[in-house]
PDB file of C-alpha atoms and ligand atoms in Angstrom:
ATOM      1  CA  UNK A   7     -65.230  11.463  21.050  1.00 40.00           C
ATOM      2  CA  UNK A   8     -65.696  13.225  23.982  1.00 43.00           C
ATOM      3  CA  UNK A   9     -63.427  16.481  23.700  1.00 43.00           C
ATOM      4  CA  UNK A  10     -62.259  16.474  27.668  1.00 48.00           C
ATOM      5  CA  UNK A  11     -60.790  13.909  26.813  1.00 48.00           C
ATOM      6  CA  UNK A  12     -57.991  15.403  24.627  1.00 50.00           C
ATOM      7  CA  UNK A  13     -57.611  18.295  26.485  1.00 55.00           C
ATOM      8  CA  UNK A  14     -54.596  18.790  28.521  1.00 64.00           C
ATOM      9  CA  UNK A  15     -54.581  17.549  31.886  1.00 71.00           C
ATOM     10  CA  UNK A  16     -53.676  20.717  33.486  1.00 78.00           C
ATOM     11  CA  UNK A  17     -52.527  23.983  31.605  1.00 78.00           C
ATOM     12  CA  UNK A  18     -48.839  23.146  32.299  1.00 80.00           C
ATOM     13  CA  UNK A  19     -48.217  19.670  30.965  1.00 83.00           C
ATOM     14  CA  UNK A  20     -45.356  18.942  28.989  1.00 85.00           C
ATOM     15  CA  UNK A  21     -45.519  19.535  25.599  1.00 83.00           C
ATOM     16  CA  UNK A  22     -43.311  17.540  23.644  1.00 85.00           C
ATOM     17  CA  UNK A  23     -41.458  14.574  23.105  1.00 89.00           C
ATOM     18  CA  UNK A  24     -41.933  12.066  26.330  1.00 93.00           C
ATOM     19  CA  UNK A  25     -39.126  11.282  27.604  1.00 95.00           C
ATOM     20  CA  UNK A  26     -38.341   7.436  27.413  1.00 97.00           C
ATOM     21  CA  UNK A  27     -38.271   6.771  30.864  1.00 97.00           C
ATOM     22  CA  UNK A  28     -40.248   8.786  33.352  1.00 98.00           C
ATOM     23  CA  UNK A  29     -40.029   9.217  36.998  1.00 98.00           C
ATOM     24  CA  UNK A  30     -41.630  12.813  38.329  1.00 97.00           C
ATOM     25  CA  UNK A  31     -42.755  15.081  36.180  1.00 97.00           C
ATOM     26  CA  UNK A  32     -41.427  19.454  36.363  1.00 95.00           C
ATOM     27  CA  UNK A  33     -44.582  21.292  37.502  1.00 95.00           C
ATOM     28  CA  UNK A  34     -46.061  23.531  39.557  1.00 94.00           C
ATOM     29  CA  UNK A  35     -49.181  22.495  39.343  1.00 96.00           C
ATOM     30  CA  UNK A  36     -50.482  20.578  42.054  1.00 97.00           C
ATOM     31  CA  UNK A  37     -51.021  17.565  40.047  1.00 98.00           C
ATOM     32  CA  UNK A  38     -49.799  14.030  41.333  1.00 98.00           C
ATOM     33  CA  UNK A  39     -50.151   9.727  39.638  1.00 98.00           C
ATOM     34  CA  UNK A  40     -51.090   7.649  42.336  1.00 98.00           C
ATOM     35  CA  UNK A  41     -49.573   4.627  41.111  1.00 98.00           C
ATOM     36  CA  UNK A  42     -50.544   0.379  42.046  1.00 98.00           C
ATOM     37  CA  UNK A  43     -48.443  -2.838  40.655  1.00 98.00           C
ATOM     38  CA  UNK A  44     -49.126  -6.413  40.871  1.00 98.00           C
ATOM     39  CA  UNK A  45     -52.870  -6.541  40.779  1.00 98.00           C
ATOM     40  CA  UNK A  46     -54.960  -7.452  40.119  1.00 98.00           C
ATOM     41  CA  UNK A  47     -55.784  -8.131  43.705  1.00 98.00           C
ATOM     42  CA  UNK A  48     -58.828 -10.425  44.540  1.00 95.00           C
ATOM     43  CA  UNK A  49     -60.116  -8.576  47.256  1.00 97.00           C
ATOM     44  CA  UNK A  50     -57.600  -5.071  47.923  1.00 98.00           C
ATOM     45  CA  UNK A  51     -57.788  -3.732  43.905  1.00 98.00           C
ATOM     46  CA  UNK A  52     -61.594  -3.412  44.706  1.00 98.00           C
ATOM     47  CA  UNK A  53     -61.050  -1.978  48.129  1.00 98.00           C
ATOM     48  CA  UNK A  54     -58.992   0.831  46.505  1.00 98.00           C
ATOM     49  CA  UNK A  55     -61.200   1.192  43.866  1.00 98.00           C
ATOM     50  CA  UNK A  56     -64.170   1.770  46.524  1.00 98.00           C
ATOM     51  CA  UNK A  57     -62.099   4.031  47.833  1.00 98.00           C
ATOM     52  CA  UNK A  58     -61.091   6.011  45.182  1.00 98.00           C
ATOM     53  CA  UNK A  59     -64.713   6.230  43.798  1.00 98.00           C
ATOM     54  CA  UNK A  60     -65.675   7.896  46.889  1.00 98.00           C
ATOM     55  CA  UNK A  61     -63.246  10.722  45.850  1.00 98.00           C
ATOM     56  CA  UNK A  62     -63.467  10.533  42.321  1.00 97.00           C
ATOM     57  CA  UNK A  63     -60.129  10.051  42.057  1.00 97.00           C
ATOM     58  CA  UNK A  64     -57.808   8.200  39.242  1.00 98.00           C
ATOM     59  CA  UNK A  65     -55.049   6.281  39.507  1.00 98.00           C
ATOM     60  CA  UNK A  66     -52.794   3.907  36.653  1.00 98.00           C
ATOM     61  CA  UNK A  67     -52.152   0.657  38.004  1.00 98.00           C
ATOM     62  CA  UNK A  68     -50.277  -1.587  36.588  1.00 98.00           C
ATOM     63  CA  UNK A  69     -51.222  -5.045  36.402  1.00 98.00           C
ATOM     64  CA  UNK A  70     -49.283  -7.968  35.872  1.00 98.00           C
ATOM     65  CA  UNK A  71     -50.500 -10.010  32.260  1.00 98.00           C
ATOM     66  CA  UNK A  72     -50.860 -13.740  34.147  1.00 97.00           C
ATOM     67  CA  UNK A  73     -53.422 -12.573  37.343  1.00 98.00           C
ATOM     68  CA  UNK A  74     -55.143 -10.522  34.809  1.00 97.00           C
ATOM     69  CA  UNK A  75     -57.215 -13.543  33.738  1.00 90.00           C
ATOM     70  CA  UNK A  76     -57.657 -14.135  36.613  1.00 94.00           C
ATOM     71  CA  UNK A  77     -59.193 -11.146  37.701  1.00 97.00           C
ATOM     72  CA  UNK A  78     -61.198  -9.960  34.439  1.00 97.00           C
ATOM     73  CA  UNK A  79     -64.243  -8.803  35.743  1.00 97.00           C
ATOM     74  CA  UNK A  80     -61.214  -6.229  38.326  1.00 98.00           C
ATOM     75  CA  UNK A  81     -59.926  -5.454  35.448  1.00 98.00           C
ATOM     76  CA  UNK A  82     -63.278  -4.502  33.813  1.00 98.00           C
ATOM     77  CA  UNK A  83     -63.820  -2.965  35.966  1.00 98.00           C
ATOM     78  CA  UNK A  84     -60.774  -0.635  36.611  1.00 98.00           C
ATOM     79  CA  UNK A  85     -60.939   0.375  32.930  1.00 98.00           C
ATOM     80  CA  UNK A  86     -64.551   0.971  33.205  1.00 98.00           C
ATOM     81  CA  UNK A  87     -63.725   3.470  36.761  1.00 98.00           C
ATOM     82  CA  UNK A  88     -62.326   5.709  33.887  1.00 98.00           C
ATOM     83  CA  UNK A  89     -58.779   4.387  36.136  1.00 98.00           C
ATOM     84  CA  UNK A  90     -55.625   3.497  33.782  1.00 98.00           C
ATOM     85  CA  UNK A  91     -54.094   0.159  33.272  1.00 98.00           C
ATOM     86  CA  UNK A  92     -50.114  -0.289  32.267  1.00 98.00           C
ATOM     87  CA  UNK A  93     -48.145  -3.215  31.602  1.00 98.00           C
ATOM     88  CA  UNK A  94     -46.640  -4.296  34.123  1.00 98.00           C
ATOM     89  CA  UNK A  95     -44.937  -7.991  32.619  1.00 98.00           C
ATOM     90  CA  UNK A  96     -46.817 -10.755  32.650  1.00 98.00           C
ATOM     91  CA  UNK A  97     -44.850 -12.720  35.415  1.00 98.00           C
ATOM     92  CA  UNK A  98     -43.222  -9.875  37.201  1.00 98.00           C
ATOM     93  CA  UNK A  99     -39.266 -11.885  35.949  1.00 98.00           C
ATOM     94  CA  UNK A 100     -36.550  -8.982  36.465  1.00 98.00           C
ATOM     95  CA  UNK A 101     -36.408  -8.065  32.626  1.00 98.00           C
ATOM     96  CA  UNK A 102     -33.028  -6.003  33.304  1.00 96.00           C
ATOM     97  CA  UNK A 103     -32.448  -9.631  33.625  1.00 96.00           C
ATOM     98  CA  UNK A 104     -33.651 -10.368  29.979  1.00 97.00           C
ATOM     99  CA  UNK A 105     -33.308 -10.779  26.531  1.00 98.00           C
ATOM    100  CA  UNK A 106     -35.001  -8.046  24.710  1.00 98.00           C
ATOM    101  CA  UNK A 107     -36.810 -10.435  22.435  1.00 98.00           C
ATOM    102  CA  UNK A 108     -38.211 -11.964  25.823  1.00 98.00           C
ATOM    103  CA  UNK A 109     -39.109  -8.445  26.855  1.00 98.00           C
ATOM    104  CA  UNK A 110     -41.563  -7.551  24.601  1.00 98.00           C
ATOM    105  CA  UNK A 111     -42.927 -11.193  24.572  1.00 98.00           C
ATOM    106  CA  UNK A 112     -43.114 -10.419  28.751  1.00 98.00           C
ATOM    107  CA  UNK A 113     -44.643  -7.118  27.512  1.00 98.00           C
ATOM    108  CA  UNK A 114     -47.267  -7.852  24.536  1.00 98.00           C
ATOM    109  CA  UNK A 115     -48.956 -11.421  25.967  1.00 98.00           C
ATOM    110  CA  UNK A 116     -49.709  -8.980  29.073  1.00 98.00           C
ATOM    111  CA  UNK A 117     -50.964  -6.274  26.818  1.00 97.00           C
ATOM    112  CA  UNK A 118     -53.072  -8.887  24.969  1.00 97.00           C
ATOM    113  CA  UNK A 119     -54.359 -10.105  27.442  1.00 98.00           C
ATOM    114  CA  UNK A 120     -55.878  -6.881  28.399  1.00 98.00           C
ATOM    115  CA  UNK A 121     -56.472  -5.804  25.599  1.00 97.00           C
ATOM    116  CA  UNK A 122     -59.214  -8.894  25.877  1.00 97.00           C
ATOM    117  CA  UNK A 123     -60.871  -7.966  28.653  1.00 97.00           C
ATOM    118  CA  UNK A 124     -61.133  -3.776  28.338  1.00 97.00           C
ATOM    119  CA  UNK A 125     -60.473  -3.542  24.419  1.00 96.00           C
ATOM    120  CA  UNK A 126     -57.506  -1.442  25.613  1.00 96.00           C
ATOM    121  CA  UNK A 127     -53.410  -1.929  25.161  1.00 97.00           C
ATOM    122  CA  UNK A 128     -51.756  -0.175  27.475  1.00 98.00           C
ATOM    123  CA  UNK A 129     -49.513   2.626  26.763  1.00 97.00           C
ATOM    124  CA  UNK A 130     -47.185   2.998  29.498  1.00 98.00           C
ATOM    125  CA  UNK A 131     -45.231  -0.237  30.674  1.00 98.00           C
ATOM    126  CA  UNK A 132     -43.095   0.372  34.820  1.00 98.00           C
ATOM    127  CA  UNK A 133     -40.671  -3.108  35.521  1.00 98.00           C
ATOM    128  CA  UNK A 134     -40.729  -4.983  37.826  1.00 98.00           C
ATOM    129  CA  UNK A 135     -38.542  -2.998  40.488  1.00 97.00           C
ATOM    130  CA  UNK A 136     -37.885  -0.878  37.775  1.00 97.00           C
ATOM    131  CA  UNK A 137     -35.403  -3.483  36.470  1.00 97.00           C
ATOM    132  CA  UNK A 138     -34.132  -1.957  33.694  1.00 97.00           C
ATOM    133  CA  UNK A 139     -31.899   0.342  31.960  1.00 96.00           C
ATOM    134  CA  UNK A 140     -31.165   3.333  29.354  1.00 97.00           C
ATOM    135  CA  UNK A 141     -30.695   1.234  26.325  1.00 97.00           C
ATOM    136  CA  UNK A 142     -33.741  -1.572  27.551  1.00 98.00           C
ATOM    137  CA  UNK A 143     -35.535   1.419  28.211  1.00 98.00           C
ATOM    138  CA  UNK A 144     -35.347   3.009  24.008  1.00 98.00           C
ATOM    139  CA  UNK A 145     -35.685  -0.890  22.478  1.00 98.00           C
ATOM    140  CA  UNK A 146     -38.923  -0.426  23.527  1.00 98.00           C
ATOM    141  CA  UNK A 147     -39.986   2.596  23.263  1.00 97.00           C
ATOM    142  CA  UNK A 148     -39.294   2.089  19.439  1.00 97.00           C
ATOM    143  CA  UNK A 149     -40.227  -1.247  19.352  1.00 97.00           C
ATOM    144  CA  UNK A 150     -43.887  -0.529  20.889  1.00 97.00           C
ATOM    145  CA  UNK A 151     -44.303   3.330  21.618  1.00 96.00           C
ATOM    146  CA  UNK A 152     -44.052   2.134  25.312  1.00 97.00           C
ATOM    147  CA  UNK A 153     -41.935   4.656  27.610  1.00 98.00           C
ATOM    148  CA  UNK A 154     -41.110   3.254  31.171  1.00 98.00           C
ATOM    149  CA  UNK A 155     -42.243   3.934  34.279  1.00 98.00           C
ATOM    150  CA  UNK A 156     -41.128   4.766  37.382  1.00 98.00           C
ATOM    151  CA  UNK A 157     -41.905   6.586  40.121  1.00 98.00           C
ATOM    152  CA  UNK A 158     -40.372   9.792  42.326  1.00 98.00           C
ATOM    153  CA  UNK A 159     -42.302   8.365  45.825  1.00 98.00           C
ATOM    154  CA  UNK A 160     -42.045   5.368  47.180  1.00 98.00           C
ATOM    155  CA  UNK A 161     -43.575   4.642  50.930  1.00 97.00           C
ATOM    156  CA  UNK A 162     -41.696   0.634  50.586  1.00 97.00           C
ATOM    157  CA  UNK A 163     -45.627  -0.609  51.159  1.00 97.00           C
ATOM    158  CA  UNK A 164     -43.848  -3.974  49.990  1.00 96.00           C
ATOM    159  CA  UNK A 165     -41.416  -3.891  53.180  1.00 96.00           C
ATOM    160  CA  UNK A 166     -45.195  -3.788  55.809  1.00 97.00           C
ATOM    161  CA  UNK A 167     -44.063  -0.840  57.134  1.00 97.00           C
ATOM    162  CA  UNK A 168     -47.285  -0.578  59.262  1.00 97.00           C
ATOM    163  CA  UNK A 169     -49.882   1.660  57.551  1.00 97.00           C
ATOM    164  CA  UNK A 170     -49.477   4.938  59.405  1.00 97.00           C
ATOM    165  CA  UNK A 171     -46.293   4.736  57.717  1.00 98.00           C
ATOM    166  CA  UNK A 172     -46.909   4.148  54.385  1.00 98.00           C
ATOM    167  CA  UNK A 173     -49.668   7.123  54.427  1.00 98.00           C
ATOM    168  CA  UNK A 174     -47.296   9.355  55.734  1.00 98.00           C
ATOM    169  CA  UNK A 175     -44.594   9.120  53.717  1.00 98.00           C
ATOM    170  CA  UNK A 176     -46.809   9.720  50.663  1.00 98.00           C
ATOM    171  CA  UNK A 177     -48.432  12.862  52.330  1.00 98.00           C
ATOM    172  CA  UNK A 178     -44.504  14.700  53.653  1.00 98.00           C
ATOM    173  CA  UNK A 179     -42.893  12.849  49.809  1.00 98.00           C
ATOM    174  CA  UNK A 180     -45.770  15.137  47.469  1.00 98.00           C
ATOM    175  CA  UNK A 181     -45.121  16.794  45.970  1.00 97.00           C
ATOM    176  CA  UNK A 182     -46.167  18.553  42.181  1.00 98.00           C
ATOM    177  CA  UNK A 183     -46.049  16.490  39.635  1.00 98.00           C
ATOM    178  CA  UNK A 184     -45.671  13.518  41.509  1.00 98.00           C
ATOM    179  CA  UNK A 185     -45.670  10.304  40.439  1.00 98.00           C
ATOM    180  CA  UNK A 186     -46.325   7.862  43.321  1.00 98.00           C
ATOM    181  CA  UNK A 187     -45.187   4.223  44.171  1.00 98.00           C
ATOM    182  CA  UNK A 188     -48.145   1.602  45.909  1.00 98.00           C
ATOM    183  CA  UNK A 189     -49.036  -1.712  45.612  1.00 98.00           C
ATOM    184  CA  UNK A 190     -52.377  -3.245  45.318  1.00 98.00           C
ATOM    185  CA  UNK A 191     -51.228  -7.057  46.770  1.00 97.00           C
ATOM    186  CA  UNK A 192     -50.253  -5.303  50.433  1.00 97.00           C
ATOM    187  CA  UNK A 193     -53.215  -4.958  52.805  1.00 97.00           C
ATOM    188  CA  UNK A 194     -51.164  -2.096  54.918  1.00 97.00           C
ATOM    189  CA  UNK A 195     -51.849   0.356  51.455  1.00 97.00           C
ATOM    190  CA  UNK A 196     -55.650   0.421  51.952  1.00 97.00           C
ATOM    191  CA  UNK A 197     -54.965   0.601  55.165  1.00 97.00           C
ATOM    192  CA  UNK A 198     -54.520   4.570  55.970  1.00 97.00           C
ATOM    193  CA  UNK A 199     -54.948   5.660  52.194  1.00 98.00           C
ATOM    194  CA  UNK A 200     -58.264   7.556  53.097  1.00 98.00           C
ATOM    195  CA  UNK A 201     -56.076   9.461  55.095  1.00 98.00           C
ATOM    196  CA  UNK A 202     -53.178   9.539  53.052  1.00 98.00           C
ATOM    197  CA  UNK A 203     -55.680  10.966  49.282  1.00 98.00           C
ATOM    198  CA  UNK A 204     -57.783  13.005  51.528  1.00 98.00           C
ATOM    199  CA  UNK A 205     -54.546  15.102  53.840  1.00 98.00           C
ATOM    200  CA  UNK A 206     -53.131  15.001  50.469  1.00 98.00           C
ATOM    201  CA  UNK A 207     -56.693  16.296  48.951  1.00 98.00           C
ATOM    202  CA  UNK A 208     -57.256  19.340  50.920  1.00 98.00           C
ATOM    203  CA  UNK A 209     -53.972  20.254  51.192  1.00 98.00           C
ATOM    204  CA  UNK A 210     -55.412  21.323  47.571  1.00 98.00           C
ATOM    205  CA  UNK A 211     -53.683  18.114  44.661  1.00 98.00           C
ATOM    206  CA  UNK A 212     -55.340  16.403  42.444  1.00 98.00           C
ATOM    207  CA  UNK A 213     -55.375  13.350  41.391  1.00 98.00           C
ATOM    208  CA  UNK A 214     -54.481  12.848  37.584  1.00 98.00           C
ATOM    209  CA  UNK A 215     -53.702   8.475  35.770  1.00 98.00           C
ATOM    210  CA  UNK A 216     -50.042   9.274  34.554  1.00 98.00           C
ATOM    211  CA  UNK A 217     -50.724   9.331  30.812  1.00 97.00           C
ATOM    212  CA  UNK A 218     -52.211  12.501  31.692  1.00 96.00           C
ATOM    213  CA  UNK A 219     -49.884  13.893  33.759  1.00 97.00           C
ATOM    214  CA  UNK A 220     -47.235  13.363  30.891  1.00 96.00           C
ATOM    215  CA  UNK A 221     -49.325  15.022  28.977  1.00 94.00           C
ATOM    216  CA  UNK A 222     -50.672  12.385  26.902  1.00 94.00           C
ATOM    217  CA  UNK A 223     -54.591  11.438  26.557  1.00 94.00           C
ATOM    218  CA  UNK A 224     -56.143   9.111  28.493  1.00 96.00           C
ATOM    219  CA  UNK A 225     -54.734   6.149  27.920  1.00 96.00           C
ATOM    220  CA  UNK A 226     -58.257   4.770  26.159  1.00 94.00           C
ATOM    221  CA  UNK A 227     -57.758   6.784  23.887  1.00 91.00           C
ATOM    222  CA  UNK A 228     -54.085   7.387  22.881  1.00 80.00           C
ATOM    223  CA  UNK A 229     -54.175   4.198  19.540  1.00 62.00           C
ATOM    224  CA  UNK A 230     -57.382   6.042  18.293  1.00 50.00           C
ATOM    225  CA  UNK A 231     -55.878   9.274  18.329  1.00 46.00           C
ATOM    226  CA  UNK A 232     -52.977   7.950  16.373  1.00 46.00           C
ATOM    227  CA  UNK A 233     -54.616   6.145  14.499  1.00 45.00           C
ATOM    228  CA  UNK A 234     -51.883   2.879  15.398  1.00 48.00           C
ATOM    229  CA  UNK A 235     -53.223  -0.134  16.714  1.00 43.00           C
ATOM    230  CA  UNK A 236     -51.401  -2.932  18.448  1.00 39.00           C
ATOM    231  CA  UNK A 237     -49.790  -5.791  16.610  1.00 31.00           C
TER     232      UNK A 237
HETATM  233 ZN1  LIG B  23     -44.578  -5.115  40.710  1.00 93.48          ZN
END
């Protein structure tokens, strides 16, 4: 299908083997990946989608598997709107203290839940609380070809510091190649999100999915492109 899906998101997108763990990408181009964890949320996720849609911005949503079945229509819309869906485990446990087979069970159940709704499995994983380590990232990459996606900008919106503090943190810490962490389960995050996005857009930043940031095809094309089916 369309060439644009496989075209690099920006000329200096990383080439070569993708690292097992990614916090950001080295580039001088003004590209940012905005990410939302812990959804889908019954009301807030749709409001975020409206905010993004109004600005033609693509983001990445790391969903919790056991919430996918509760709001399949919202998950479907995330994909239909052209955003990325990543894997944020099945029940949001601390993966860093779990056995490998239990980690993979968390990941596989969520992958199947997302695939059941969208027809595609996530190609990226974000560990709840960032609780993972190099060995586990290597294990997950080898077993499921999923890189571990962390972040480089953290407004700590889950602490609910106020909508303006969240927006100001995003604006102050954004830089080329950054991965911004936010949560689509926190109402404060939405409050001044339009301001943060409009400010960064005015500064010349472009928002891309995490897959695009790391130089991959969009998540809905990656498995097909590599002829690799999730097992
Ligand atoms: Zn989380």
